[in-house]
CSV table of C-alpha atoms in Angstrom, one decimal:
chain,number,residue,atom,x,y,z
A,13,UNK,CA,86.5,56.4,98.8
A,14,UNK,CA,85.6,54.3,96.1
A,15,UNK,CA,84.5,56.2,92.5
A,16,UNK,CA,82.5,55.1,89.6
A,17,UNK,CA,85.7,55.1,87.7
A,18,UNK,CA,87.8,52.4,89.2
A,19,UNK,CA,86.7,48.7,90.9
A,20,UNK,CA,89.2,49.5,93.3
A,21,UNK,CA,89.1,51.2,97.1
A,22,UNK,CA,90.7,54.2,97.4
A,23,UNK,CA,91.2,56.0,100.3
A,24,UNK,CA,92.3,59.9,99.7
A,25,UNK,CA,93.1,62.2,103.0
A,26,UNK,CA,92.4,65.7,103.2
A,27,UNK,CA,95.8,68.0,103.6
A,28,UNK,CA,95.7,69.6,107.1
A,29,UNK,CA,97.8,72.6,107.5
A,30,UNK,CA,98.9,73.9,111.0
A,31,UNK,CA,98.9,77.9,111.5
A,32,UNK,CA,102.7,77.8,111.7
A,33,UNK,CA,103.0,75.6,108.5
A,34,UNK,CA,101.3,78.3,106.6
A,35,UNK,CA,104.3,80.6,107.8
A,36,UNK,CA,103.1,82.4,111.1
A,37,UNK,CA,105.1,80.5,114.1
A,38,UNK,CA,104.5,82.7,116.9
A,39,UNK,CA,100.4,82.0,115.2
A,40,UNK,CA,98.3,84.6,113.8
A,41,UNK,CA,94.8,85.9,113.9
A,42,UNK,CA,92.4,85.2,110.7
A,43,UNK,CA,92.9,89.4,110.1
A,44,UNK,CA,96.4,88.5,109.5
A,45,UNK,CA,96.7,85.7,107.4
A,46,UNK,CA,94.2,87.5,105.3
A,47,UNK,CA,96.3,90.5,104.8
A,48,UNK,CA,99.1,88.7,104.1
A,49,UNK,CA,97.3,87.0,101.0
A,50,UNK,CA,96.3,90.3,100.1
A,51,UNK,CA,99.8,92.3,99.9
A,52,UNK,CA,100.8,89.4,98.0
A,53,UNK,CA,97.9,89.6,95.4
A,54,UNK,CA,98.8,93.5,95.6
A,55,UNK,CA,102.3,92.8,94.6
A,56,UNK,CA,101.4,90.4,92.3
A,57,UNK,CA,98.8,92.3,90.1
A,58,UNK,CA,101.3,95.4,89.9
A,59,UNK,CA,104.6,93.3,89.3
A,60,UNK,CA,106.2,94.4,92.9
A,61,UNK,CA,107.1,90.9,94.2
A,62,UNK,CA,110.5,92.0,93.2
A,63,UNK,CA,110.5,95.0,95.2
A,64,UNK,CA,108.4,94.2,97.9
A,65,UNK,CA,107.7,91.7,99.8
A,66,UNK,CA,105.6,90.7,103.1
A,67,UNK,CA,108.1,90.8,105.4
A,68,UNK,CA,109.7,94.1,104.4
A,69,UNK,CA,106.2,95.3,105.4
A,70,UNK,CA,105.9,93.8,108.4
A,71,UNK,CA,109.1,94.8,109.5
A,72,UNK,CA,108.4,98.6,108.3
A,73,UNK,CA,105.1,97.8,110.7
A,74,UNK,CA,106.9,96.5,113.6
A,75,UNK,CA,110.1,99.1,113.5
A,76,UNK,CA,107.4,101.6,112.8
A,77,UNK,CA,109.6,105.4,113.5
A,78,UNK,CA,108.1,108.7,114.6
A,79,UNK,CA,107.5,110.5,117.5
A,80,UNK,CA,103.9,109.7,117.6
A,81,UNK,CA,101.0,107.2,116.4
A,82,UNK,CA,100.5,109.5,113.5
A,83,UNK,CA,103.6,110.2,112.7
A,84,UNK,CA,104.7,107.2,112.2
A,85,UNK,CA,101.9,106.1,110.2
A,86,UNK,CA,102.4,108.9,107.4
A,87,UNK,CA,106.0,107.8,107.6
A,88,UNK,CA,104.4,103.8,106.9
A,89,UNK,CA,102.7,105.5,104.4
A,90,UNK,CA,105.4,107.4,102.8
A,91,UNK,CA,107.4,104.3,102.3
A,92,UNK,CA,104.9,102.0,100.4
A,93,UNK,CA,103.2,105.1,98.2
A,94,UNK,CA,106.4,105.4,96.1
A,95,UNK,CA,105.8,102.3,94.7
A,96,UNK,CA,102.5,103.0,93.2
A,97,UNK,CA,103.4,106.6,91.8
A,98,UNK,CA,101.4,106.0,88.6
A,99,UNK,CA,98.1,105.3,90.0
A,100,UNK,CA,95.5,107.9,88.8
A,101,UNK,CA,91.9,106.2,89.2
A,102,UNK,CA,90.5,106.6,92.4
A,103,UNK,CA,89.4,103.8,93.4
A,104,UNK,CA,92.6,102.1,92.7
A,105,UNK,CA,94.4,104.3,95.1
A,106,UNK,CA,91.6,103.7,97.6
A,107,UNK,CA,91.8,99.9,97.2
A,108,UNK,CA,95.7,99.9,97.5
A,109,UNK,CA,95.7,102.5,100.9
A,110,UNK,CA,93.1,100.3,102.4
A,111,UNK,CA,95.4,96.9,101.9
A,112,UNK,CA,97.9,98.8,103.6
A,113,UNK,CA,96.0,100.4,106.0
A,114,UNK,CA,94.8,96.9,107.0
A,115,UNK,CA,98.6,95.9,107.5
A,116,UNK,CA,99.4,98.6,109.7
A,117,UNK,CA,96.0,97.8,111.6
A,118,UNK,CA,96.6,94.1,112.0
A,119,UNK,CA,100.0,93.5,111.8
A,120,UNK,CA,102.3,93.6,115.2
A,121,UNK,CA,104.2,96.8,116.4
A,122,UNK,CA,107.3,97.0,118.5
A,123,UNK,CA,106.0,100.1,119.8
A,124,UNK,CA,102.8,98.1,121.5
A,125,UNK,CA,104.6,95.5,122.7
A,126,UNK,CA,104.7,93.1,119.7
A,127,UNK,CA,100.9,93.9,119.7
A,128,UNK,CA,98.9,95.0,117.1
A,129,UNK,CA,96.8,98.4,116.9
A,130,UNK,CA,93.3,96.4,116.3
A,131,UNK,CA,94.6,93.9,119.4
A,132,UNK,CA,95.3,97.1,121.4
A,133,UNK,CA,91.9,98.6,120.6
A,134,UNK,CA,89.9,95.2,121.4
A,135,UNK,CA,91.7,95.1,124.7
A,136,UNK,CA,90.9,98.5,125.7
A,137,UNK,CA,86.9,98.4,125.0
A,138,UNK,CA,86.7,94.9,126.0
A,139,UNK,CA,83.3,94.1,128.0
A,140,UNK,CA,83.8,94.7,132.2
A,141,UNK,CA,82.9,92.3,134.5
A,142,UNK,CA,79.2,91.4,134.9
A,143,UNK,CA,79.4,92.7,138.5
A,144,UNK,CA,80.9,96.4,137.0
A,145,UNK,CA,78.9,98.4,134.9
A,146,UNK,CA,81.1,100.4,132.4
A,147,UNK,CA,81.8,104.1,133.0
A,148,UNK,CA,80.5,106.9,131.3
A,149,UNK,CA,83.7,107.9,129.4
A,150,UNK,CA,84.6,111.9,129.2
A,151,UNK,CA,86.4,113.2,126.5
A,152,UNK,CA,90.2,114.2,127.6
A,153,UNK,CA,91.6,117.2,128.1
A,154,UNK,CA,93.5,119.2,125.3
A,155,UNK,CA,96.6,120.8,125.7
A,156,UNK,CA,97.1,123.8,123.5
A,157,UNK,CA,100.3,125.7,123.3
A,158,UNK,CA,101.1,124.4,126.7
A,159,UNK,CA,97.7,125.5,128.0
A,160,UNK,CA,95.5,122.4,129.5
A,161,UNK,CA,91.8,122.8,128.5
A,162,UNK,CA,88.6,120.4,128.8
A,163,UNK,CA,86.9,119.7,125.8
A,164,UNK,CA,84.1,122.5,125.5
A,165,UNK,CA,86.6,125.1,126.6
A,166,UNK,CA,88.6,123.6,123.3
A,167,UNK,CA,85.2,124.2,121.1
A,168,UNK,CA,85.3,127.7,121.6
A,169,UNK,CA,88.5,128.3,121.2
A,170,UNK,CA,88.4,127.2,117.7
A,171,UNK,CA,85.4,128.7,117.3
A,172,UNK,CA,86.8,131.8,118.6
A,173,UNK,CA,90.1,131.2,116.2
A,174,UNK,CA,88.1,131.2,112.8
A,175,UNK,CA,86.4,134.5,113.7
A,176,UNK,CA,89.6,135.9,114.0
A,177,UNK,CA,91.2,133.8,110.9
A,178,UNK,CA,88.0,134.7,108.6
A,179,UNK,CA,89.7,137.8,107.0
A,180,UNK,CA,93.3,136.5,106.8
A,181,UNK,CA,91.3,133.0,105.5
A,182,UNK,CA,89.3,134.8,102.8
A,183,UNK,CA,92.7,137.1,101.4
A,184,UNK,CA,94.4,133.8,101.3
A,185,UNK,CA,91.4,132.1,99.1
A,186,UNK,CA,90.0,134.7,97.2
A,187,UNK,CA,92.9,136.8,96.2
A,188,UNK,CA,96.6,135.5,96.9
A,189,UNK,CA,96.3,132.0,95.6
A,190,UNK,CA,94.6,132.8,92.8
A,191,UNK,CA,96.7,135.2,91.8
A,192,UNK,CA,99.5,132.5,92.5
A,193,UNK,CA,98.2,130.4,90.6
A,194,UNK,CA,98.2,133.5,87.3
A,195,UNK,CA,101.7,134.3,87.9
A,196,UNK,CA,102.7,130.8,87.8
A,197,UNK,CA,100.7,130.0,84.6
A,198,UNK,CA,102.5,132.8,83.1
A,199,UNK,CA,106.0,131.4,83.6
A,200,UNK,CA,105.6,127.4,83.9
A,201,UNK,CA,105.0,124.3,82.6
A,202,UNK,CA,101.1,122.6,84.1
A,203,UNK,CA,103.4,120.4,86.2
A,204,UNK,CA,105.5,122.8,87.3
A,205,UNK,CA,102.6,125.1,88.4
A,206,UNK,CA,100.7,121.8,90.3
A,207,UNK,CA,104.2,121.0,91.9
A,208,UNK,CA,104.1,125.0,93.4
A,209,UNK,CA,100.7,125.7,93.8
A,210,UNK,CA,100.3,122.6,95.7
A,211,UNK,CA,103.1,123.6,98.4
A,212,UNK,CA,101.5,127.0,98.5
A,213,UNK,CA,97.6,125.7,99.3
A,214,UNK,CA,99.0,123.0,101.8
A,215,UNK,CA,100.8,125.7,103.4
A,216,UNK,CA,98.3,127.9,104.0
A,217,UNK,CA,96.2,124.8,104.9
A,218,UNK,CA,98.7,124.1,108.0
A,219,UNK,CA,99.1,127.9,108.6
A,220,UNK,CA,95.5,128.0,109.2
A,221,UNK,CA,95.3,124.7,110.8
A,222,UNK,CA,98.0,125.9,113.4
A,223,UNK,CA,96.4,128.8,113.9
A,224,UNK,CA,98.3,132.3,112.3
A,225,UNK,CA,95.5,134.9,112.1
A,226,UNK,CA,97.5,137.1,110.1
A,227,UNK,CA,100.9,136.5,107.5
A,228,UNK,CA,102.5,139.2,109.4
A,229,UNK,CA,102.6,136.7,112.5
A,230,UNK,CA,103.7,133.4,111.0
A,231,UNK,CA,107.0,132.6,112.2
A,232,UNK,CA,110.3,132.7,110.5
A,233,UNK,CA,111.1,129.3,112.2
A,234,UNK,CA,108.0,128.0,111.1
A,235,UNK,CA,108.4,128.6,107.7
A,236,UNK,CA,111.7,127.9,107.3
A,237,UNK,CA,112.2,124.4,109.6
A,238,UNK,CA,108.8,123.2,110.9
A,239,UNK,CA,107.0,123.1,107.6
A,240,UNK,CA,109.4,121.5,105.2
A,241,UNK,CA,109.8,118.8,108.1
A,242,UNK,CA,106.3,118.5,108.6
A,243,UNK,CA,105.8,118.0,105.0
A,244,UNK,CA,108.1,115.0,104.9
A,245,UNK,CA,106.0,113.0,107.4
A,246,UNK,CA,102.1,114.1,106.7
A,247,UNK,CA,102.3,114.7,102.5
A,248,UNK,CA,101.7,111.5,101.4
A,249,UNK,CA,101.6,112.0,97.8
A,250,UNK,CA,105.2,114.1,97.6
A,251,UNK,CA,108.5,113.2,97.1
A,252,UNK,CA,109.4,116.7,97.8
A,253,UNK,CA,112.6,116.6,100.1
A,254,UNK,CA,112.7,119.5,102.8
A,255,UNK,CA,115.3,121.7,100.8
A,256,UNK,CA,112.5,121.1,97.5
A,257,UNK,CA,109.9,122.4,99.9
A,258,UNK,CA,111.4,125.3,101.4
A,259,UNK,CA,113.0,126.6,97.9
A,260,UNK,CA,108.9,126.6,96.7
A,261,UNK,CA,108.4,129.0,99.2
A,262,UNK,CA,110.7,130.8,98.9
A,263,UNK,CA,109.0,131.8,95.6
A,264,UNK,CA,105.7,131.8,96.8
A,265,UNK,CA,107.2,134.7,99.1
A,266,UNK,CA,108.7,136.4,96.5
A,267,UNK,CA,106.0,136.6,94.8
A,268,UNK,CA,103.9,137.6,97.9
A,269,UNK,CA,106.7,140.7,98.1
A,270,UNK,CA,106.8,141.7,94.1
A,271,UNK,CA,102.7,141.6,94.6
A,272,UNK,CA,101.7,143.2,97.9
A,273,UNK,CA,104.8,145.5,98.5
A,274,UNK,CA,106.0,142.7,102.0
A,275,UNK,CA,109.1,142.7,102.9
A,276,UNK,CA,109.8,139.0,102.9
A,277,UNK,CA,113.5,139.5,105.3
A,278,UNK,CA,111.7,138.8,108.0
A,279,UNK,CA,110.3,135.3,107.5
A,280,UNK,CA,114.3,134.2,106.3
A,281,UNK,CA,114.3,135.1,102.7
């Protein structure tokens, strides 16, 4: 190429870079070049490239633990959210959990076979064969407390559940945790209170969500062991350890007992 600037020829040749020259040898789809770059901006812009790094991700994606797809994603998600523990606008937070999310999306997992999820998904809704027409697809059956049930049947037995729940849902919303809240206000520093009030709404939340109608029939062993462990996988935004968890309720149950005369022996304190 010859320029305006010099008499002489020159002849310049454009760099070519291979897949595996950019660092992916086993190659890489365009999704996952593209996250890469963005961790690494991600890490760059809040001065983590010290602490993190693109391969400690991808090898918290591919070694992903739990006993279950979601499960392990909160864990995922528990490992990468204490390094952003000073994050208070919004969409921040939401612009940081969507690089990640796209990580855990794109990148590979042991678990599927050194595939990743969005491979997994492509695969499974992939067109048919132009002499099959696809299938109407039903949705699966549920299994509740060891009970199989189609999908309608499931409908109505929620439904059915927050009939029952409504009065045990409205004590829990109208009167106890507010007057949590009070009690706590009286005693405690604003972060304290948050810290407390937060384990008491999310457990009430779960209690709900599994489906106690009454306080009278939650479980000692869920209060004391399946909660706190629960917590450590699905509350992303905690650092609460399980011993931390359960010694928050235990004074949400005390106060429970000073203010509605329960004795509190039964659930384990």
């Amino acid at each position: 190429y010859k320029t305006e600037f010099s008499h002489e020829g020159k002849t310049y040749e454009l760099a070519r870079f291979t897949v595996e020259q950019l660092g992916f040898p086993s190659g890489a789809t365009t999704e996952e070049i593209l996250d890469e770059k963005n961790l690494e901006k991600l890490f760059a812009d809040y001065t983590l490239t010290n602490k993190l790094s693109v391969k400690t991700i991808k090898d918290w994606i591919y070694n992903d633990e739990g006993d279950s797809a979601m499960e392990a994603s909160h864990l995922f998600q528990k490992k990468w959210f204490k390094y952003f523990p000073n994050i208070n606008d919004l969409d921040e937070i939401n612009h940081v959990l969507h690089t990640f999310t796209d990580a855990w999306n794109y990148f590979p997992h042991k678990s599927l076979s050194g595939k990743s999820p969005y491979q997994k998904v492509k695969e499974a809704y992939k067109e048919p064969p132009q002499n099959e027409t696809p299938s109407k697809k039903e949705m699966p059956n549920v299994v509740v407390g060891g009970i199989e049930m189609n999908w309608k049947e499931y409908e109505q037995m929620l439904k059915k559940m927050e009939k029952v729940q409504a009065p045990f849902k409205k004590w829990i919303k109208k009167d106890l945790l507010p007057e949590y809240e009070h009690y706590l206000r009286k005693s405690y520093t604003d972060k304290t209170v948050a810290k407390h009030f937060g384990v008491a709404n999310i457990f009430f939340d779960r209690v709900l969500h599994v489906g106690f109608v009454h306080l009278d029939l939650v479980r000692k062993a869920f209060i004391q062991k399946e909660f706190p462990k629960w917590w450590q996988t699905h509350v992303m935004m905690s650092n609460l350890s399980e011993k931390e968890v359960l010694s928050s309720l235990k004074r949400l149950f005390e106060f429970i007992s000073q203010t509605y005369d329960i004795d509190i022996k039964k659930f384990g304190f």
